[in-house]
Amino acid sequence: MAEPSLPSSCDVLVVGAGPAGSACAQLLARAGMHTVLVDAHAFPRDKVCGDGLIPDAHAALQRLGVYDEVMAQAQRVRHVGCIGPRGGRVDVPGRLAVLPRRQLDHIICRGAVRAGAQLHAPTRFEAPLLDGERVAGARLKVGDKMHELRALQVVLATGAVPQALIAAGMCERRTPSGVALRGYVHHPAMAGRITDLEVVWHKRLRKGYGWIFPCPDGVFNIGVGLAHSHSKQVDGRQTMQEVNLRDMFAAFCQVYAPARELMRGGMPQGELKGAPLRCSLEGAALTRPGLMVTGEAAGSTYAFTGEGIGKAMETGMLAAKTLIDARAAAPADAGGAAALDAAHARYRAAIGALKPRFDLYERANRVNDHPWLADLLIWRANRSPRILKRMEGVLEETGNPGNLVSARGIARLFLPIR
C-alpha cells in the first residue's frame, strides 16, 4: 500500500491513518488535493478498542463507500444488552456490528489509498515545520532518517496518545479522560449464547463498566472501561484514580458469569492490552495557522459509552470538507492562507455544534458513578415501551442520553407505565 518514497511537498499532510485520518484523507484525495497520509505503524495493525460499530459508524462508513466491505467481514448484531448490578437486562435494538480494529482500520485506510491518498507507514511525526507562526509541514522520521515534508495544511489525527499534540503545541491536557483494558478470547461454544453487545454495570465496577462483544469466527472482545480515570487532584495536578484495571477486569469476571465462563473455557488471543481515551471534545486546541486536530486527538469519544469510531470519522470528514471548501474559495492562491484561516473558523464552529451532544454523554456518566441507576432504567424499560424507545433513540442519536438520568428523568421513571 505504501509509496516507495515520501514527496517533499503536498497540499495536505494527514498524520494518523486510523478512522479519522483515513476518512479525512479519502475526501481530500477524492476532491483532487495532493494528500499524503502517514502513520507510525505499518498496516494492518492492532488498536485497543471495544470494536463495536453503532449507528453513527454505519452512517460514516456508508459515506466513505466502504460499508459493504466492512459488513462482509463484520459480525452483525441486533441489540445492545444492558445488564445491571442485580442481573436485570434490557435489550436495546439498533444497527450494530463488531469488527476488530485491525481489520476495520485497514479497510478504511485502503479506501483512502484507492481515492488517491499516498500512504507512508511506518512514518512518525516528530515536529511541525514553521514559517513564522504558521505550520508549513512536518519533520517526519522514517526508520532512522529524518524527512521534511512541506504542506499547505497539516491535519493531526493521532488518537489518544498525546505526544504528537504536545510536539505540535496543541495539547491542553496530557492526561486522558478515561482508560480501558481489553482482550480477545476464542470460545466457539459461546458463539450462539452471546449474540449481542453486552454492557455490564456493577458496584464493583464503579465509575466504569465491563463489556463482551461478539466478533466473527467465535472470537469475543472482552474488556473494562473506567470513566474520568484521571479526575483525582494531587498538588493541583490530575492523577490516575486508585483503580487497577487488571483488578477491575478480574472483578468483572467474578460478578458476571458469562465473562467468567468465557475466560475459563476460552483460548486467549494474545495479551490483555490497555489504552487511554480522550473524550467530550476536550483536551486539545482544534486549530492553529496551518494545522487542524481531529478524531480522538480532539476528544471525539463519547464519555458515557466509550464509543468513538463513528465520531472520529465524522470529525475527520468535517476537517476535510472545510479544507475542500477553502480550496474552492481560493483556487488561484498558492498559499491560500486567508481561505485556510476561514476554513479553520468553520471547522471550529462545526465541532462546536457537536459539543452539546458530547456534554449530554458527560451527564449520562452518572450511571457509571452510581450503578443503581442502571438497575432502575433496566427495570423501567422492561415495563415501558416508551422508556425502551427513548433508549433506542439514544443509540440512534435521536434522543438525549443525559435526560434519562437527570433528576427530572429519574422522576419520570416512576410515572405510570405506558
GROMACS .gro file of C-alpha atoms in nm:
model
  418
    1MET     CA    1   0.000   0.000   0.000
    2ALA     CA    2   0.283   0.244   0.075
    3GLU     CA    3   0.454   0.467  -0.179
    4PRO     CA    4   0.829   0.398  -0.232
    5SER     CA    5   0.942   0.737  -0.103
    6LEU     CA    6   0.796   1.044   0.062
    7PRO     CA    7   0.750   1.355  -0.153
    8SER     CA    8   0.899   1.686  -0.048
    9SER     CA    9   0.565   1.870  -0.056
   10CYS     CA   10   0.190   1.818  -0.078
   11ASP     CA   11  -0.135   2.004  -0.036
   12VAL     CA   12  -0.236   1.831   0.288
   13LEU     CA   13  -0.041   1.607   0.521
   14VAL     CA   14  -0.267   1.388   0.737
   15VAL     CA   15  -0.088   1.239   1.037
   16GLY     CA   16  -0.256   0.923   1.162
   17ALA     CA   17  -0.427   0.666   0.940
   18GLY     CA   18  -0.695   0.548   1.181
   19PRO     CA   19  -1.065   0.610   1.110
   20ALA     CA   20  -1.042   0.991   1.147
   21GLY     CA   21  -0.727   1.037   0.942
   22SER     CA   22  -0.821   0.792   0.670
   23ALA     CA   23  -1.171   0.938   0.639
   24CYS     CA   24  -1.023   1.287   0.610
   25ALA     CA   25  -0.760   1.175   0.358
   26GLN     CA   26  -1.014   0.995   0.141
   27LEU     CA   27  -1.236   1.301   0.099
   28LEU     CA   28  -0.938   1.528   0.031
   29ALA     CA   29  -0.791   1.295  -0.229
   30ARG     CA   30  -1.131   1.242  -0.387
   31ALA     CA   31  -1.154   1.621  -0.429
   32GLY     CA   32  -0.825   1.624  -0.620
   33MET     CA   33  -0.598   1.752  -0.344
   34HIS     CA   34  -0.246   1.605  -0.323
   35THR     CA   35  -0.282   1.423   0.008
   36VAL     CA   36  -0.010   1.239   0.200
   37LEU     CA   37  -0.125   1.008   0.479
   38VAL     CA   38   0.130   0.884   0.734
   39ASP     CA   39   0.107   0.654   1.032
   40ALA     CA   40   0.357   0.542   1.293
   41HIS     CA   41   0.269   0.176   1.231
   42ALA     CA   42   0.257  -0.043   0.923
   43PHE     CA   43  -0.090  -0.170   0.828
   44PRO     CA   44  -0.266  -0.385   0.922
   45ARG     CA   45  -0.205  -0.302   1.286
   46ASP     CA   46  -0.386  -0.361   1.614
   47LYS     CA   47  -0.578  -0.092   1.804
   48VAL     CA   48  -0.716  -0.131   2.156
   49CYS     CA   49  -1.092  -0.075   2.129
   50GLY     CA   50  -1.424  -0.240   2.201
   51ASP     CA   51  -1.469  -0.280   1.822
   52GLY     CA   52  -1.842  -0.205   1.836
   53LEU     CA   53  -1.996  -0.025   1.538
   54ILE     CA   54  -2.308   0.168   1.639
   55PRO     CA   55  -2.539   0.361   1.404
   56ASP     CA   56  -2.319   0.670   1.361
   57ALA     CA   57  -2.030   0.448   1.248
   58HIS     CA   58  -2.258   0.273   0.996
   59ALA     CA   59  -2.357   0.609   0.850
   60ALA     CA   60  -1.996   0.727   0.823
   61LEU     CA   61  -1.883   0.403   0.658
   62GLN     CA   62  -2.160   0.443   0.402
   63ARG     CA   63  -2.046   0.798   0.324
   64LEU     CA   64  -1.694   0.666   0.270
   65GLY     CA   65  -1.813   0.390   0.035
   66VAL     CA   66  -1.662   0.106   0.243
   67TYR     CA   67  -1.975  -0.009   0.428
   68ASP     CA   68  -2.034  -0.323   0.222
   69GLU     CA   69  -1.669  -0.427   0.254
   70VAL     CA   70  -1.682  -0.380   0.632
   71MET     CA   71  -2.010  -0.566   0.675
   72ALA     CA   72  -1.886  -0.857   0.465
   73GLN     CA   73  -1.627  -0.921   0.738
   74ALA     CA   74  -1.813  -0.798   1.048
   75GLN     CA   75  -2.030  -0.982   1.296
   76ARG     CA   76  -2.380  -0.838   1.269
   77VAL     CA   77  -2.553  -0.771   1.599
   78ARG     CA   78  -2.917  -0.682   1.675
   79HIS     CA   79  -2.909  -0.537   2.027
   80VAL     CA   80  -2.710  -0.371   2.299
   81GLY     CA   81  -2.776  -0.580   2.608
   82CYS     CA   82  -2.765  -0.353   2.916
   83ILE     CA   83  -2.709  -0.556   3.235
   84GLY     CA   84  -2.750  -0.401   3.580
   85PRO     CA   85  -2.588  -0.481   3.916
   86ARG     CA   86  -2.880  -0.703   4.020
   87GLY     CA   87  -2.870  -0.901   3.697
   88GLY     CA   88  -3.163  -0.733   3.524
   89ARG     CA   89  -3.127  -0.692   3.149
   90VAL     CA   90  -3.287  -0.493   2.870
   91ASP     CA   91  -3.204  -0.539   2.502
   92VAL     CA   92  -3.196  -0.213   2.305
   93PRO     CA   93  -3.232  -0.268   1.929
   94GLY     CA   94  -3.015  -0.089   1.676
   95ARG     CA   95  -2.797  -0.107   1.364
   96LEU     CA   96  -2.493  -0.274   1.517
   97ALA     CA   97  -2.190  -0.481   1.424
   98VAL     CA   98  -1.847  -0.580   1.553
   99LEU     CA   99  -1.521  -0.591   1.358
  100PRO     CA  100  -1.173  -0.584   1.517
  101ARG     CA  101  -0.993  -0.259   1.453
  102ARG     CA  102  -0.705  -0.442   1.284
  103GLN     CA  103  -0.944  -0.524   1.000
  104LEU     CA  104  -1.168  -0.218   1.017
  105ASP     CA  105  -0.891   0.040   1.009
  106HIS     CA  106  -0.720  -0.143   0.724
  107ILE     CA  107  -1.039  -0.129   0.516
  108ILE     CA  108  -1.090   0.245   0.580
  109CYS     CA  109  -0.724   0.316   0.507
  110ARG     CA  110  -0.740   0.123   0.180
  111GLY     CA  111  -1.039   0.335   0.085
  112ALA     CA  112  -0.824   0.647   0.125
  113VAL     CA  113  -0.549   0.497  -0.090
  114ARG     CA  114  -0.796   0.397  -0.361
  115ALA     CA  115  -0.916   0.758  -0.367
  116GLY     CA  116  -0.560   0.874  -0.437
  117ALA     CA  117  -0.406   0.945  -0.095
  118GLN     CA  118  -0.040   0.845  -0.069
  119LEU     CA  119   0.014   0.625   0.236
  120HIS     CA  120   0.353   0.608   0.406
  121ALA     CA  121   0.382   0.378   0.706
  122PRO     CA  122   0.562   0.334   0.933
  123THR     CA  123   0.640   0.707   0.939
  124ARG     CA  124   0.645   0.902   1.265
  125PHE     CA  125   0.554   1.267   1.316
  126GLU     CA  126   0.833   1.440   1.508
  127ALA     CA  127   0.753   1.812   1.494
  128PRO     CA  128   0.585   2.075   1.280
  129LEU     CA  129   0.780   2.284   1.029
  130LEU     CA  130   0.717   2.652   1.095
  131ASP     CA  131   0.706   2.958   0.875
  132GLY     CA  132   0.683   3.222   1.144
  133GLU     CA  133   0.380   3.122   1.349
  134ARG     CA  134   0.225   2.919   1.066
  135VAL     CA  135   0.269   2.543   1.042
  136ALA     CA  136   0.412   2.474   0.696
  137GLY     CA  137   0.464   2.098   0.708
  138ALA     CA  138   0.629   1.843   0.933
  139ARG     CA  139   0.950   1.673   1.026
  140LEU     CA  140   0.891   1.301   0.985
  141LYS     CA  141   1.101   1.004   1.090
  142VAL     CA  142   1.125   0.711   0.852
  143GLY     CA  143   1.337   0.435   1.002
  144ASP     CA  144   1.643   0.613   1.138
  145LYS     CA  145   1.623   0.902   0.887
  146MET     CA  146   1.452   1.239   0.912
  147HIS     CA  147   1.246   1.382   0.628
  148GLU     CA  148   1.099   1.730   0.590
  149LEU     CA  149   0.766   1.748   0.410
  150ARG     CA  150   0.615   2.087   0.335
  151ALA     CA  151   0.236   2.115   0.321
  152LEU     CA  152  -0.021   2.390   0.288
  153GLN     CA  153  -0.208   2.221   0.573
  154VAL     CA  154  -0.132   1.955   0.836
  155VAL     CA  155  -0.412   1.752   0.998
  156LEU     CA  156  -0.331   1.569   1.321
  157ALA     CA  157  -0.542   1.255   1.368
  158THR     CA  158  -0.307   1.081   1.608
  159GLY     CA  159  -0.553   0.934   1.858
  160ALA     CA  160  -0.549   0.945   2.237
  161VAL     CA  161  -0.173   0.930   2.298
  162PRO     CA  162  -0.072   1.297   2.341
  163GLN     CA  163   0.288   1.304   2.213
  164ALA     CA  164   0.205   1.445   1.868
  165LEU     CA  165  -0.027   1.704   2.021
  166ILE     CA  166   0.249   1.809   2.261
  167ALA     CA  167   0.505   1.834   1.980
  168ALA     CA  168   0.265   2.045   1.774
  169GLY     CA  169   0.182   2.278   2.063
  170MET     CA  170  -0.184   2.172   2.062
  171CYS     CA  171  -0.213   1.974   2.387
  172GLU     CA  172  -0.424   2.135   2.659
  173ARG     CA  173  -0.444   1.828   2.884
  174ARG     CA  174  -0.190   1.547   2.881
  175THR     CA  175  -0.389   1.308   3.097
  176PRO     CA  176  -0.665   1.101   2.932
  177SER     CA  177  -1.036   1.123   3.003
  178GLY     CA  178  -1.064   0.751   3.064
  179VAL     CA  179  -0.880   0.423   3.026
  180ALA     CA  180  -0.977   0.078   2.903
  181LEU     CA  181  -0.839  -0.275   2.906
  182ARG     CA  182  -0.944  -0.538   2.655
  183GLY     CA  183  -0.856  -0.881   2.525
  184TYR     CA  184  -0.973  -1.129   2.263
  185VAL     CA  185  -1.088  -1.481   2.357
  186HIS     CA  186  -1.172  -1.763   2.117
  187HIS     CA  187  -1.466  -1.967   2.252
  188PRO     CA  188  -1.681  -2.108   1.968
  189ALA     CA  189  -1.913  -2.287   2.213
  190MET     CA  190  -2.038  -1.949   2.336
  191ALA     CA  191  -2.096  -1.803   1.989
  192GLY     CA  192  -2.466  -1.894   1.998
  193ARG     CA  193  -2.510  -1.769   2.355
  194ILE     CA  194  -2.357  -1.422   2.341
  195THR     CA  195  -2.501  -1.262   2.031
  196ASP     CA  196  -2.546  -0.901   2.145
  197LEU     CA  197  -2.321  -0.619   2.260
  198GLU     CA  198  -2.329  -0.685   2.634
  199VAL     CA  199  -2.252  -0.393   2.867
  200VAL     CA  200  -2.245  -0.460   3.241
  201TRP     CA  201  -2.265  -0.220   3.536
  202HIS     CA  202  -2.191  -0.332   3.891
  203LYS     CA  203  -2.091  -0.167   4.218
  204ARG     CA  204  -1.755  -0.345   4.197
  205LEU     CA  205  -1.701  -0.175   3.861
  206ARG     CA  206  -1.799   0.167   3.993
  207LYS     CA  207  -1.706   0.461   3.769
  208GLY     CA  208  -1.685   0.216   3.482
  209TYR     CA  209  -1.834  -0.090   3.320
  210GLY     CA  210  -1.748  -0.423   3.161
  211TRP     CA  211  -1.834  -0.550   2.815
  212ILE     CA  212  -1.840  -0.859   2.596
  213PHE     CA  213  -1.883  -0.805   2.222
  214PRO     CA  214  -1.909  -1.098   1.977
  215CYS     CA  215  -1.658  -1.084   1.691
  216PRO     CA  216  -1.661  -1.309   1.383
  217ASP     CA  217  -1.546  -1.674   1.398
  218GLY     CA  218  -1.624  -1.746   1.763
  219VAL     CA  219  -1.396  -1.474   1.900
  220PHE     CA  220  -1.509  -1.229   2.170
  221ASN     CA  221  -1.383  -0.885   2.262
  222ILE     CA  222  -1.397  -0.860   2.642
  223GLY     CA  223  -1.288  -0.564   2.849
  224VAL     CA  224  -1.347  -0.300   3.113
  225GLY     CA  225  -1.352   0.077   3.088
  226LEU     CA  226  -1.305   0.345   3.352
  227ALA     CA  227  -1.455   0.690   3.300
  228HIS     CA  228  -1.297   1.003   3.449
  229SER     CA  229  -0.988   0.797   3.518
  230HIS     CA  230  -0.766   1.098   3.590
  231SER     CA  231  -1.004   1.329   3.778
  232LYS     CA  232  -0.821   1.290   4.109
  233GLN     CA  233  -0.636   1.609   4.209
  234VAL     CA  234  -0.294   1.584   4.377
  235ASP     CA  235  -0.091   1.903   4.427
  236GLY     CA  236  -0.303   2.076   4.165
  237ARG     CA  237  -0.242   1.805   3.902
  238GLN     CA  238  -0.475   1.539   3.769
  239THR     CA  239  -0.363   1.187   3.850
  240MET     CA  240  -0.497   0.837   3.798
  241GLN     CA  241  -0.780   0.721   4.021
  242GLU     CA  242  -0.683   0.450   4.266
  243VAL     CA  243  -0.812   0.174   4.039
  244ASN     CA  244  -0.612  -0.112   3.891
  245LEU     CA  245  -0.762  -0.208   3.554
  246ARG     CA  246  -0.646  -0.569   3.583
  247ASP     CA  247  -0.813  -0.595   3.923
  248MET     CA  248  -1.123  -0.437   3.771
  249PHE     CA  249  -1.114  -0.695   3.489
  250ALA     CA  250  -1.083  -0.976   3.745
  251ALA     CA  251  -1.380  -0.832   3.935
  252PHE     CA  252  -1.582  -0.825   3.614
  253CYS     CA  253  -1.515  -1.195   3.564
  254GLN     CA  254  -1.621  -1.263   3.923
  255VAL     CA  255  -1.951  -1.074   3.917
  256TYR     CA  256  -2.063  -1.163   3.562
  257ALA     CA  257  -2.093  -1.536   3.495
  258PRO     CA  258  -2.059  -1.521   3.112
  259ALA     CA  259  -1.731  -1.329   3.148
  260ARG     CA  260  -1.606  -1.586   3.396
  261GLU     CA  261  -1.703  -1.876   3.168
  262LEU     CA  262  -1.550  -1.706   2.866
  263MET     CA  263  -1.213  -1.661   3.036
  264ARG     CA  264  -1.210  -2.006   3.198
  265GLY     CA  265  -1.311  -2.206   2.892
  266GLY     CA  266  -1.181  -1.995   2.605
  267MET     CA  267  -0.844  -1.953   2.440
  268PRO     CA  268  -0.697  -1.603   2.484
  269GLN     CA  269  -0.580  -1.445   2.159
  270GLY     CA  270  -0.278  -1.251   2.283
  271GLU     CA  271  -0.241  -1.045   2.599
  272LEU     CA  272  -0.480  -0.803   2.765
  273LYS     CA  273  -0.398  -0.454   2.638
  274GLY     CA  274  -0.477  -0.113   2.781
  275ALA     CA  275  -0.532   0.222   2.614
  276PRO     CA  276  -0.625   0.580   2.705
  277LEU     CA  277  -0.942   0.756   2.588
  278ARG     CA  278  -0.985   1.124   2.506
  279CYS     CA  279  -1.350   1.224   2.538
  280SER     CA  280  -1.601   1.508   2.518
  281LEU     CA  281  -1.415   1.721   2.260
  282GLU     CA  282  -1.180   1.843   2.531
  283GLY     CA  283  -0.806   1.840   2.594
  284ALA     CA  284  -0.667   1.984   2.271
  285ALA     CA  285  -0.674   2.306   2.071
  286LEU     CA  286  -0.856   2.243   1.744
  287THR     CA  287  -0.656   2.471   1.514
  288ARG     CA  288  -0.353   2.690   1.474
  289PRO     CA  289  -0.242   2.854   1.148
  290GLY     CA  290  -0.161   2.569   0.908
  291LEU     CA  291  -0.277   2.287   1.137
  292MET     CA  292  -0.600   2.117   1.246
  293VAL     CA  293  -0.668   1.847   1.506
  294THR     CA  294  -0.937   1.585   1.451
  295GLY     CA  295  -1.059   1.245   1.571
  296GLU     CA  296  -0.977   1.119   1.918
  297ALA     CA  297  -0.684   1.359   1.937
  298ALA     CA  298  -0.958   1.624   1.956
  299GLY     CA  299  -1.158   1.417   2.207
  300SER     CA  300  -1.410   1.262   1.970
  301THR     CA  301  -1.503   0.970   2.200
  302TYR     CA  302  -1.831   0.974   2.394
  303ALA     CA  303  -1.774   0.979   2.770
  304PHE     CA  304  -2.060   0.753   2.884
  305THR     CA  305  -2.030   0.474   2.627
  306GLY     CA  306  -1.663   0.500   2.528
  307GLU     CA  307  -1.773   0.480   2.163
  308GLY     CA  308  -1.559   0.682   1.929
  309ILE     CA  309  -1.525   0.518   1.588
  310GLY     CA  310  -1.820   0.691   1.423
  311LYS     CA  311  -1.748   1.034   1.567
  312ALA     CA  312  -1.378   1.003   1.475
  313MET     CA  313  -1.475   0.953   1.111
  314GLU     CA  314  -1.734   1.230   1.131
  315THR     CA  315  -1.484   1.485   1.266
  316GLY     CA  316  -1.225   1.377   1.009
  317MET     CA  317  -1.474   1.435   0.730
  318LEU     CA  318  -1.565   1.774   0.877
  319ALA     CA  319  -1.197   1.873   0.864
  320ALA     CA  320  -1.174   1.759   0.502
  321LYS     CA  321  -1.489   1.942   0.399
  322THR     CA  322  -1.370   2.275   0.537
  323LEU     CA  323  -1.037   2.240   0.356
  324ILE     CA  324  -1.207   2.142   0.030
  325ASP     CA  325  -1.436   2.444   0.059
  326ALA     CA  326  -1.132   2.665   0.123
  327ARG     CA  327  -0.962   2.530  -0.189
  328ALA     CA  328  -1.274   2.610  -0.393
  329ALA     CA  329  -1.286   2.961  -0.247
  330ALA     CA  330  -0.926   3.046  -0.340
  331PRO     CA  331  -0.816   2.813  -0.622
  332ALA     CA  332  -0.564   3.057  -0.765
  333ASP     CA  333  -0.400   3.144  -0.431
  334ALA     CA  334  -0.095   2.917  -0.395
  335GLY     CA  335  -0.079   2.965  -0.023
  336GLY     CA  336  -0.449   3.017   0.037
  337ALA     CA  337  -0.368   3.141   0.388
  338ALA     CA  338  -0.675   3.361   0.423
  339ALA     CA  339  -0.907   3.092   0.290
  340LEU     CA  340  -0.747   2.832   0.517
  341ASP     CA  341  -0.787   3.056   0.819
  342ALA     CA  342  -1.155   3.096   0.731
  343ALA     CA  343  -1.176   2.717   0.697
  344HIS     CA  344  -1.038   2.684   1.049
  345ALA     CA  345  -1.313   2.908   1.182
  346ARG     CA  346  -1.577   2.695   1.007
  347TYR     CA  347  -1.418   2.377   1.141
  348ARG     CA  348  -1.421   2.509   1.498
  349ALA     CA  349  -1.785   2.608   1.455
  350ALA     CA  350  -1.875   2.263   1.317
  351ILE     CA  351  -1.705   2.087   1.608
  352GLY     CA  352  -1.866   2.333   1.846
  353ALA     CA  353  -2.205   2.234   1.709
  354LEU     CA  354  -2.133   1.874   1.815
  355LYS     CA  355  -2.023   1.970   2.167
  356PRO     CA  356  -2.369   1.986   2.330
  357ARG     CA  357  -2.429   1.620   2.246
  358PHE     CA  358  -2.094   1.523   2.395
  359ASP     CA  359  -2.188   1.718   2.708
  360LEU     CA  360  -2.506   1.513   2.735
  361TYR     CA  361  -2.298   1.196   2.739
  362GLU     CA  362  -2.091   1.350   3.018
  363ARG     CA  363  -2.415   1.393   3.214
  364ALA     CA  364  -2.509   1.032   3.142
  365ASN     CA  365  -2.177   0.930   3.300
  366ARG     CA  366  -2.354   0.938   3.637
  367VAL     CA  367  -2.468   0.581   3.560
  368ASN     CA  368  -2.102   0.479   3.588
  369ASP     CA  369  -2.073   0.670   3.916
  370HIS     CA  370  -2.400   0.528   4.052
  371PRO     CA  371  -2.460   0.178   3.908
  372TRP     CA  372  -2.801   0.152   4.082
  373LEU     CA  373  -2.927   0.392   3.814
  374ALA     CA  374  -2.872   0.115   3.559
  375ASP     CA  375  -3.093  -0.116   3.767
  376LEU     CA  376  -3.366   0.147   3.773
  377LEU     CA  377  -3.351   0.217   3.399
  378ILE     CA  378  -3.348  -0.152   3.310
  379TRP     CA  379  -3.638  -0.233   3.542
  380ARG     CA  380  -3.844   0.050   3.396
  381ALA     CA  381  -3.752  -0.013   3.031
  382ASN     CA  382  -3.867  -0.374   3.059
  383ARG     CA  383  -4.209  -0.246   3.164
  384SER     CA  384  -4.244   0.061   2.944
  385PRO     CA  385  -4.217   0.068   2.564
  386ARG     CA  386  -4.180   0.446   2.597
  387ILE     CA  387  -3.859   0.416   2.801
  388LEU     CA  388  -3.720   0.145   2.574
  389LYS     CA  389  -3.791   0.366   2.272
  390ARG     CA  390  -3.603   0.652   2.441
  391MET     CA  391  -3.303   0.424   2.499
  392GLU     CA  392  -3.316   0.322   2.132
  393GLY     CA  393  -3.320   0.693   2.045
  394VAL     CA  394  -3.000   0.745   2.244
  395LEU     CA  395  -2.833   0.469   2.041
  396GLU     CA  396  -2.958   0.616   1.712
  397GLU     CA  397  -2.866   0.971   1.826
  398THR     CA  398  -3.222   1.093   1.802
  399GLY     CA  399  -3.257   1.110   2.183
  400ASN     CA  400  -3.086   1.272   2.478
  401PRO     CA  401  -2.879   1.035   2.698
  402GLY     CA  402  -2.842   1.291   2.974
  403ASN     CA  403  -3.218   1.331   3.020
  404LEU     CA  404  -3.259   0.962   3.105
  405VAL     CA  405  -3.052   1.006   3.423
  406SER     CA  406  -3.126   1.368   3.511
  407ALA     CA  407  -3.325   1.436   3.829
  408ARG     CA  408  -3.632   1.503   3.615
  409GLY     CA  409  -3.568   1.196   3.401
  410ILE     CA  410  -3.537   0.973   3.706
  411ALA     CA  411  -3.861   1.115   3.847
  412ARG     CA  412  -4.036   1.039   3.517
  413LEU     CA  413  -3.935   0.675   3.551
  414PHE     CA  414  -4.190   0.649   3.830
  415LEU     CA  415  -4.480   0.777   3.622
  416PRO     CA  416  -4.748   0.522   3.529
  417ILE     CA  417  -4.616   0.263   3.288
  418ARG     CA  418  -4.712   0.305   2.925
   0.00000   0.00000   0.00000
